[in-house]
Amino acid sequence: MIGQRTERVATSAEALPEVVRTLVGERGARPAAVFAEDDRAGSGRFLLSYVLALPADRAYAVVEAPIAPHEPRFPALASWLPAVNWQEREVQDWMGLTAVGHPNPRRMALHDNWPEDTFPLRKDFELRRALPPLRGERHRYRRVEGEGVLQVPVGPVHAGVIEPGHFLFSVAGEPVLYLQIRLFYTHKGTEKLFESLPPEHGVLLAESISGDSSVSHAAAFCGAVEAAAGVEVPPRARYLRTVLLELERLYNHVADIGAIATDVGFPVANAHAVALKETVLRLNEALTGNRLGRGMVCLGGLRRDRDADRLAMIGAALPAIERDVESVVALIESSHSTLDRLEATGVLKPEVARDLGVVGVAARASGVDLDVRRDCPYAAYGDLRFRVPVYPHGDVLHRMRVRVDEVRESIGLVRQALAALPDGPVSVPLPPLVEGRCGLAAVEGWRGEILHRVRVGPNGRLARCRVKDPSLNNWPALAEAVQGNIIPDFPVINKSFNLSYSGTDR
């Protein structure tokens, strides 16, 4: 299979809302990404695209509408399709296209003191352009007023190594009434940087989008370029990519299970989980030469093959990992005080999760039966058997239980992939990329759906690379899950989502 099957739907800006509404209503489409391209040098216009997953067809649709440069505006859909709220605002900030009728059109990806009429994803914005000192008012947060209401700021600088993010809690006594989240303090211009690199160098950039999802982002980027090139990855490479992706899911989920326990005062369980994470990271290093799995995935497959002895070492380590996982889970389940802190804490209702387009662990813990590995298979997932755990409860406890179930499934997937690993090459050369060709690939990263979409420009370079990290979908859901809880519960609620600042601030 060459990437995911993609349908292109051409329409006008005026007809865009009706086309999307029809796909959502009649074909059960799910909004996956929104982005714009500056094609003024080619077609003389901007191109606005809404990417929608089509579960029944195991495909994605890209609804594309031209936007005239003399009237850079489009009808916003966020008032009836909340899942596109943040991404429509990104289009405003980065490309300068006004989302008409958006319920909250204020700047988001660019902060308030960014220079006017300066849009960093337009082609006439030079990558190394020096901007004047940023001046102007600081961001004005919404006031939440009333008798006994206080606003408590947290961040944007935090104690630790995490990147900046500002959280403003409005509380009445102990319960949280409202949470405002402000991100994009360290926007890296990643999508712009892709345009300046040869595609083969873009793999290294993709690996740095969110460090704990290096393999997933690299696989998505490579899948998109391979789809644009019309290249099918060899079977052996597809199976080994699956092993790498599941090892990435395994070490991250194990770490999160331990971190959730420590955030409610049970560090003993976390100590065991950290040791188990270290075991998996060392397996990554033995397999790829890098603890995070970097440097292995490349355009056309993998950079190098692994011999039978090294692969047998991975298989031999799985029984001990499985026993240690069950030991950690039993330890947590035996602590009634821990379970009491997790149950009914940070509830994200299923209907809210669906409306906001939540993906990954958070979606499945809130009754949304969604997993790209099953719904739109890539790598070797279409050949393997696994279960997608789904719970309707939506609380911290069940976000942890989804992780536990997925760890068990990941171990099974690695076993299956190694047992069925075909012989043959692990890479094929890519032909010269043809200008105007597009490719899309989606990967179920350990946080959820990662999506890359590329369009080829002149000289085999990329004219556009859109990156959608799952955290972009899920940050608004964190604000919903916190309401009605108390501030001391925020760390464990936040950890149960475990969203990426880096992936959002790409």
Short mmCIF file of C-alpha atoms in Angstrom, two decimals, residues 4-201:
data_model
loop_
_atom_site.label_atom_id
_atom_site.label_comp_id
_atom_site.label_asym_id
_atom_site.label_seq_id
_atom_site.Cartn_x
_atom_site.Cartn_y
_atom_site.Cartn_z
CA GLN A 4 -3.41 6.08 2.77
CA ARG A 5 -5.98 6.26 -0.01
CA THR A 6 -6.89 9.90 -0.58
CA GLU A 7 -9.82 11.52 -2.38
CA ARG A 8 -9.47 15.09 -3.61
CA VAL A 9 -12.65 17.18 -3.63
CA ALA A 10 -12.36 20.52 -5.44
CA THR A 11 -14.87 23.21 -4.50
CA SER A 12 -15.22 26.96 -4.06
CA ALA A 13 -14.78 28.89 -0.85
CA GLU A 14 -18.49 29.72 -0.85
CA ALA A 15 -19.51 26.08 -1.21
CA LEU A 16 -16.91 24.78 1.27
CA PRO A 17 -19.22 24.67 4.33
CA GLU A 18 -21.91 22.71 2.47
CA VAL A 19 -19.40 20.22 1.02
CA VAL A 20 -17.88 19.54 4.44
CA ARG A 21 -21.30 19.35 6.09
CA THR A 22 -22.40 16.78 3.50
CA LEU A 23 -19.30 14.63 4.01
CA VAL A 24 -19.76 14.76 7.78
CA GLY A 25 -23.50 14.07 7.65
CA GLU A 26 -23.74 11.52 4.85
CA ARG A 27 -20.38 9.73 4.97
CA GLY A 28 -19.55 10.03 8.67
CA ALA A 29 -16.44 12.06 7.92
CA ARG A 30 -14.21 13.14 10.81
CA PRO A 31 -12.22 16.39 10.57
CA ALA A 32 -8.50 15.57 10.75
CA ALA A 33 -6.62 18.70 9.63
CA VAL A 34 -7.03 22.19 8.20
CA PHE A 35 -4.27 24.07 6.38
CA ALA A 36 -3.58 26.58 3.63
CA GLU A 37 -0.93 26.91 0.92
CA ASP A 38 0.47 29.97 -0.80
CA ASP A 39 0.25 29.10 -4.50
CA ARG A 40 0.20 32.67 -5.80
CA ALA A 41 3.32 32.05 -7.87
CA GLY A 42 1.64 29.08 -9.59
CA SER A 43 -2.14 29.32 -9.80
CA GLY A 44 -2.23 32.92 -8.58
CA ARG A 45 -4.19 32.10 -5.44
CA PHE A 46 -4.10 30.56 -1.99
CA LEU A 47 -5.39 27.02 -1.50
CA LEU A 48 -7.40 26.13 1.61
CA SER A 49 -7.76 22.44 2.50
CA TYR A 50 -9.86 20.52 5.00
CA VAL A 51 -8.66 16.92 5.50
CA LEU A 52 -11.46 14.58 6.58
CA ALA A 53 -11.13 10.94 7.57
CA LEU A 54 -13.67 8.63 5.90
CA PRO A 55 -13.88 5.61 8.24
CA ALA A 56 -16.26 3.57 6.10
CA ASP A 57 -13.97 3.94 3.06
CA ARG A 58 -10.69 3.55 4.99
CA ALA A 59 -9.53 6.73 3.29
CA TYR A 60 -9.08 10.47 3.68
CA ALA A 61 -10.72 13.24 1.68
CA VAL A 62 -8.95 16.53 1.00
CA VAL A 63 -11.52 19.25 0.33
CA GLU A 64 -9.66 22.02 -1.48
CA ALA A 65 -10.88 25.54 -2.22
CA PRO A 66 -9.03 28.42 -3.93
CA ILE A 67 -8.87 31.75 -2.09
CA ALA A 68 -8.33 34.94 -4.10
CA PRO A 69 -5.35 37.03 -2.88
CA HIS A 70 -7.33 40.28 -3.23
CA GLU A 71 -9.99 38.87 -0.88
CA PRO A 72 -8.15 36.56 1.54
CA ARG A 73 -11.07 35.25 3.53
CA PHE A 74 -13.03 32.04 3.95
CA PRO A 75 -16.18 30.97 5.82
CA ALA A 76 -15.20 29.52 9.19
CA LEU A 77 -16.71 26.17 10.15
CA ALA A 78 -15.75 26.22 13.84
CA SER A 79 -19.16 27.51 15.00
CA TRP A 80 -20.73 24.14 14.09
CA LEU A 81 -17.58 21.99 13.80
CA PRO A 82 -15.58 22.73 16.98
CA ALA A 83 -12.85 20.26 16.02
CA VAL A 84 -11.43 22.76 13.49
CA ASN A 85 -11.39 25.73 15.90
CA TRP A 86 -7.65 25.94 16.59
CA GLN A 87 -6.59 24.94 13.09
CA GLU A 88 -8.69 27.65 11.42
CA ARG A 89 -7.03 30.16 13.73
CA GLU A 90 -3.63 28.81 12.68
CA VAL A 91 -4.57 29.49 9.05
CA GLN A 92 -5.39 33.08 10.02
CA ASP A 93 -2.16 33.61 11.89
CA TRP A 94 0.28 31.87 9.58
CA MET A 95 -1.22 32.52 6.13
CA GLY A 96 -3.24 35.70 6.67
CA LEU A 97 -6.59 34.29 5.51
CA THR A 98 -9.47 35.63 7.60
CA ALA A 99 -11.87 33.02 9.03
CA VAL A 100 -15.17 34.88 8.64
CA GLY A 101 -17.64 34.08 11.40
CA HIS A 102 -15.15 32.29 13.64
CA PRO A 103 -16.44 32.27 17.26
CA ASN A 104 -13.02 33.26 18.67
CA PRO A 105 -10.90 34.90 15.94
CA ARG A 106 -8.16 36.24 18.23
CA ARG A 107 -4.54 35.37 17.52
CA MET A 108 -3.37 32.02 18.78
CA ALA A 109 -0.33 30.60 16.98
CA LEU A 110 1.16 34.08 16.73
CA HIS A 111 1.09 36.09 19.93
CA ASP A 112 -0.56 39.47 20.21
CA ASN A 113 2.56 41.58 19.74
CA TRP A 114 3.63 39.90 16.48
CA PRO A 115 3.99 42.53 13.68
CA GLU A 116 0.86 43.24 11.68
CA ASP A 117 0.62 41.95 8.10
CA THR A 118 3.48 39.50 8.67
CA PHE A 119 2.49 35.93 7.86
CA PRO A 120 5.33 33.42 8.23
CA LEU A 121 3.99 30.65 5.97
CA ARG A 122 3.56 32.88 2.94
CA LYS A 123 6.19 32.43 0.26
CA ASP A 124 7.27 36.07 0.43
CA PHE A 125 8.27 35.66 4.09
CA GLU A 126 11.98 34.92 4.06
CA LEU A 127 13.00 32.10 6.37
CA ARG A 128 15.86 34.08 7.90
CA ARG A 129 14.10 37.42 7.94
CA ALA A 130 14.93 39.53 10.98
CA LEU A 131 11.83 40.86 12.68
CA PRO A 132 11.68 44.13 14.62
CA PRO A 133 11.50 43.90 18.41
CA LEU A 134 8.07 42.69 19.41
CA ARG A 135 6.08 45.40 21.13
CA GLY A 136 2.51 45.91 22.14
CA GLU A 137 0.02 44.78 24.72
CA ARG A 138 0.31 41.45 26.44
CA HIS A 139 -2.41 38.91 25.81
CA ARG A 140 -5.69 39.82 27.49
CA TYR A 141 -7.21 36.79 29.10
CA ARG A 142 -10.94 36.56 29.54
CA ARG A 143 -12.07 37.75 32.93
CA VAL A 144 -14.19 35.36 34.97
CA GLU A 145 -15.88 37.42 37.65
CA GLY A 146 -18.24 36.88 40.54
CA GLU A 147 -18.29 36.73 44.30
CA GLY A 148 -15.39 34.65 45.59
CA VAL A 149 -13.95 34.02 42.11
CA LEU A 150 -10.15 34.05 41.83
CA GLN A 151 -7.85 33.64 38.86
CA VAL A 152 -4.72 31.57 39.46
CA PRO A 153 -1.93 31.75 36.84
CA VAL A 154 0.43 28.81 36.29
CA GLY A 155 3.35 29.21 33.88
CA PRO A 156 4.33 29.86 31.20
CA VAL A 157 7.71 28.84 32.70
CA HIS A 158 7.49 25.62 34.70
CA ALA A 159 9.75 23.89 37.17
CA GLY A 160 11.41 21.18 35.10
CA VAL A 161 12.49 20.64 31.52
CA ILE A 162 9.08 20.93 29.83
CA GLU A 163 8.48 23.71 27.33
CA PRO A 164 6.43 26.80 28.21
CA GLY A 165 2.67 26.91 28.40
CA HIS A 166 0.41 29.26 30.35
CA PHE A 167 -2.60 27.97 32.30
CA LEU A 168 -5.00 30.46 33.88
CA PHE A 169 -7.45 28.85 36.31
CA SER A 170 -10.63 30.60 37.38
CA VAL A 171 -11.84 29.11 40.66
CA ALA A 172 -14.68 29.66 43.09
CA GLY A 173 -13.44 28.20 46.34
CA GLU A 174 -11.83 24.92 45.27
CA PRO A 175 -13.63 23.87 42.05
CA VAL A 176 -12.21 25.06 38.71
CA LEU A 177 -14.82 27.04 36.79
CA TYR A 178 -12.77 27.70 33.68
CA LEU A 179 -9.28 27.06 32.34
CA GLN A 180 -7.60 29.18 29.68
CA ILE A 181 -4.61 27.64 27.89
CA ARG A 182 -2.02 29.73 26.07
CA LEU A 183 0.64 27.95 24.01
CA PHE A 184 2.95 28.71 21.04
CA TYR A 185 5.66 30.38 23.12
CA THR A 186 8.40 28.48 21.26
CA HIS A 187 7.01 28.20 17.74
CA LYS A 188 9.82 26.68 15.67
CA GLY A 189 8.63 27.34 12.12
CA THR A 190 8.92 23.64 11.28
CA GLU A 191 6.51 23.68 8.34
CA LYS A 192 8.46 26.59 6.81
CA LEU A 193 11.76 24.77 7.38
CA PHE A 194 10.57 21.77 5.34
CA GLU A 195 10.42 24.06 2.28
CA SER A 196 14.14 24.84 2.58
CA LEU A 197 15.40 21.24 2.78
CA PRO A 198 15.81 18.38 0.34
CA PRO A 199 13.10 15.83 1.20
CA GLU A 200 15.67 13.28 2.39
CA HIS A 201 16.92 15.81 4.96
#
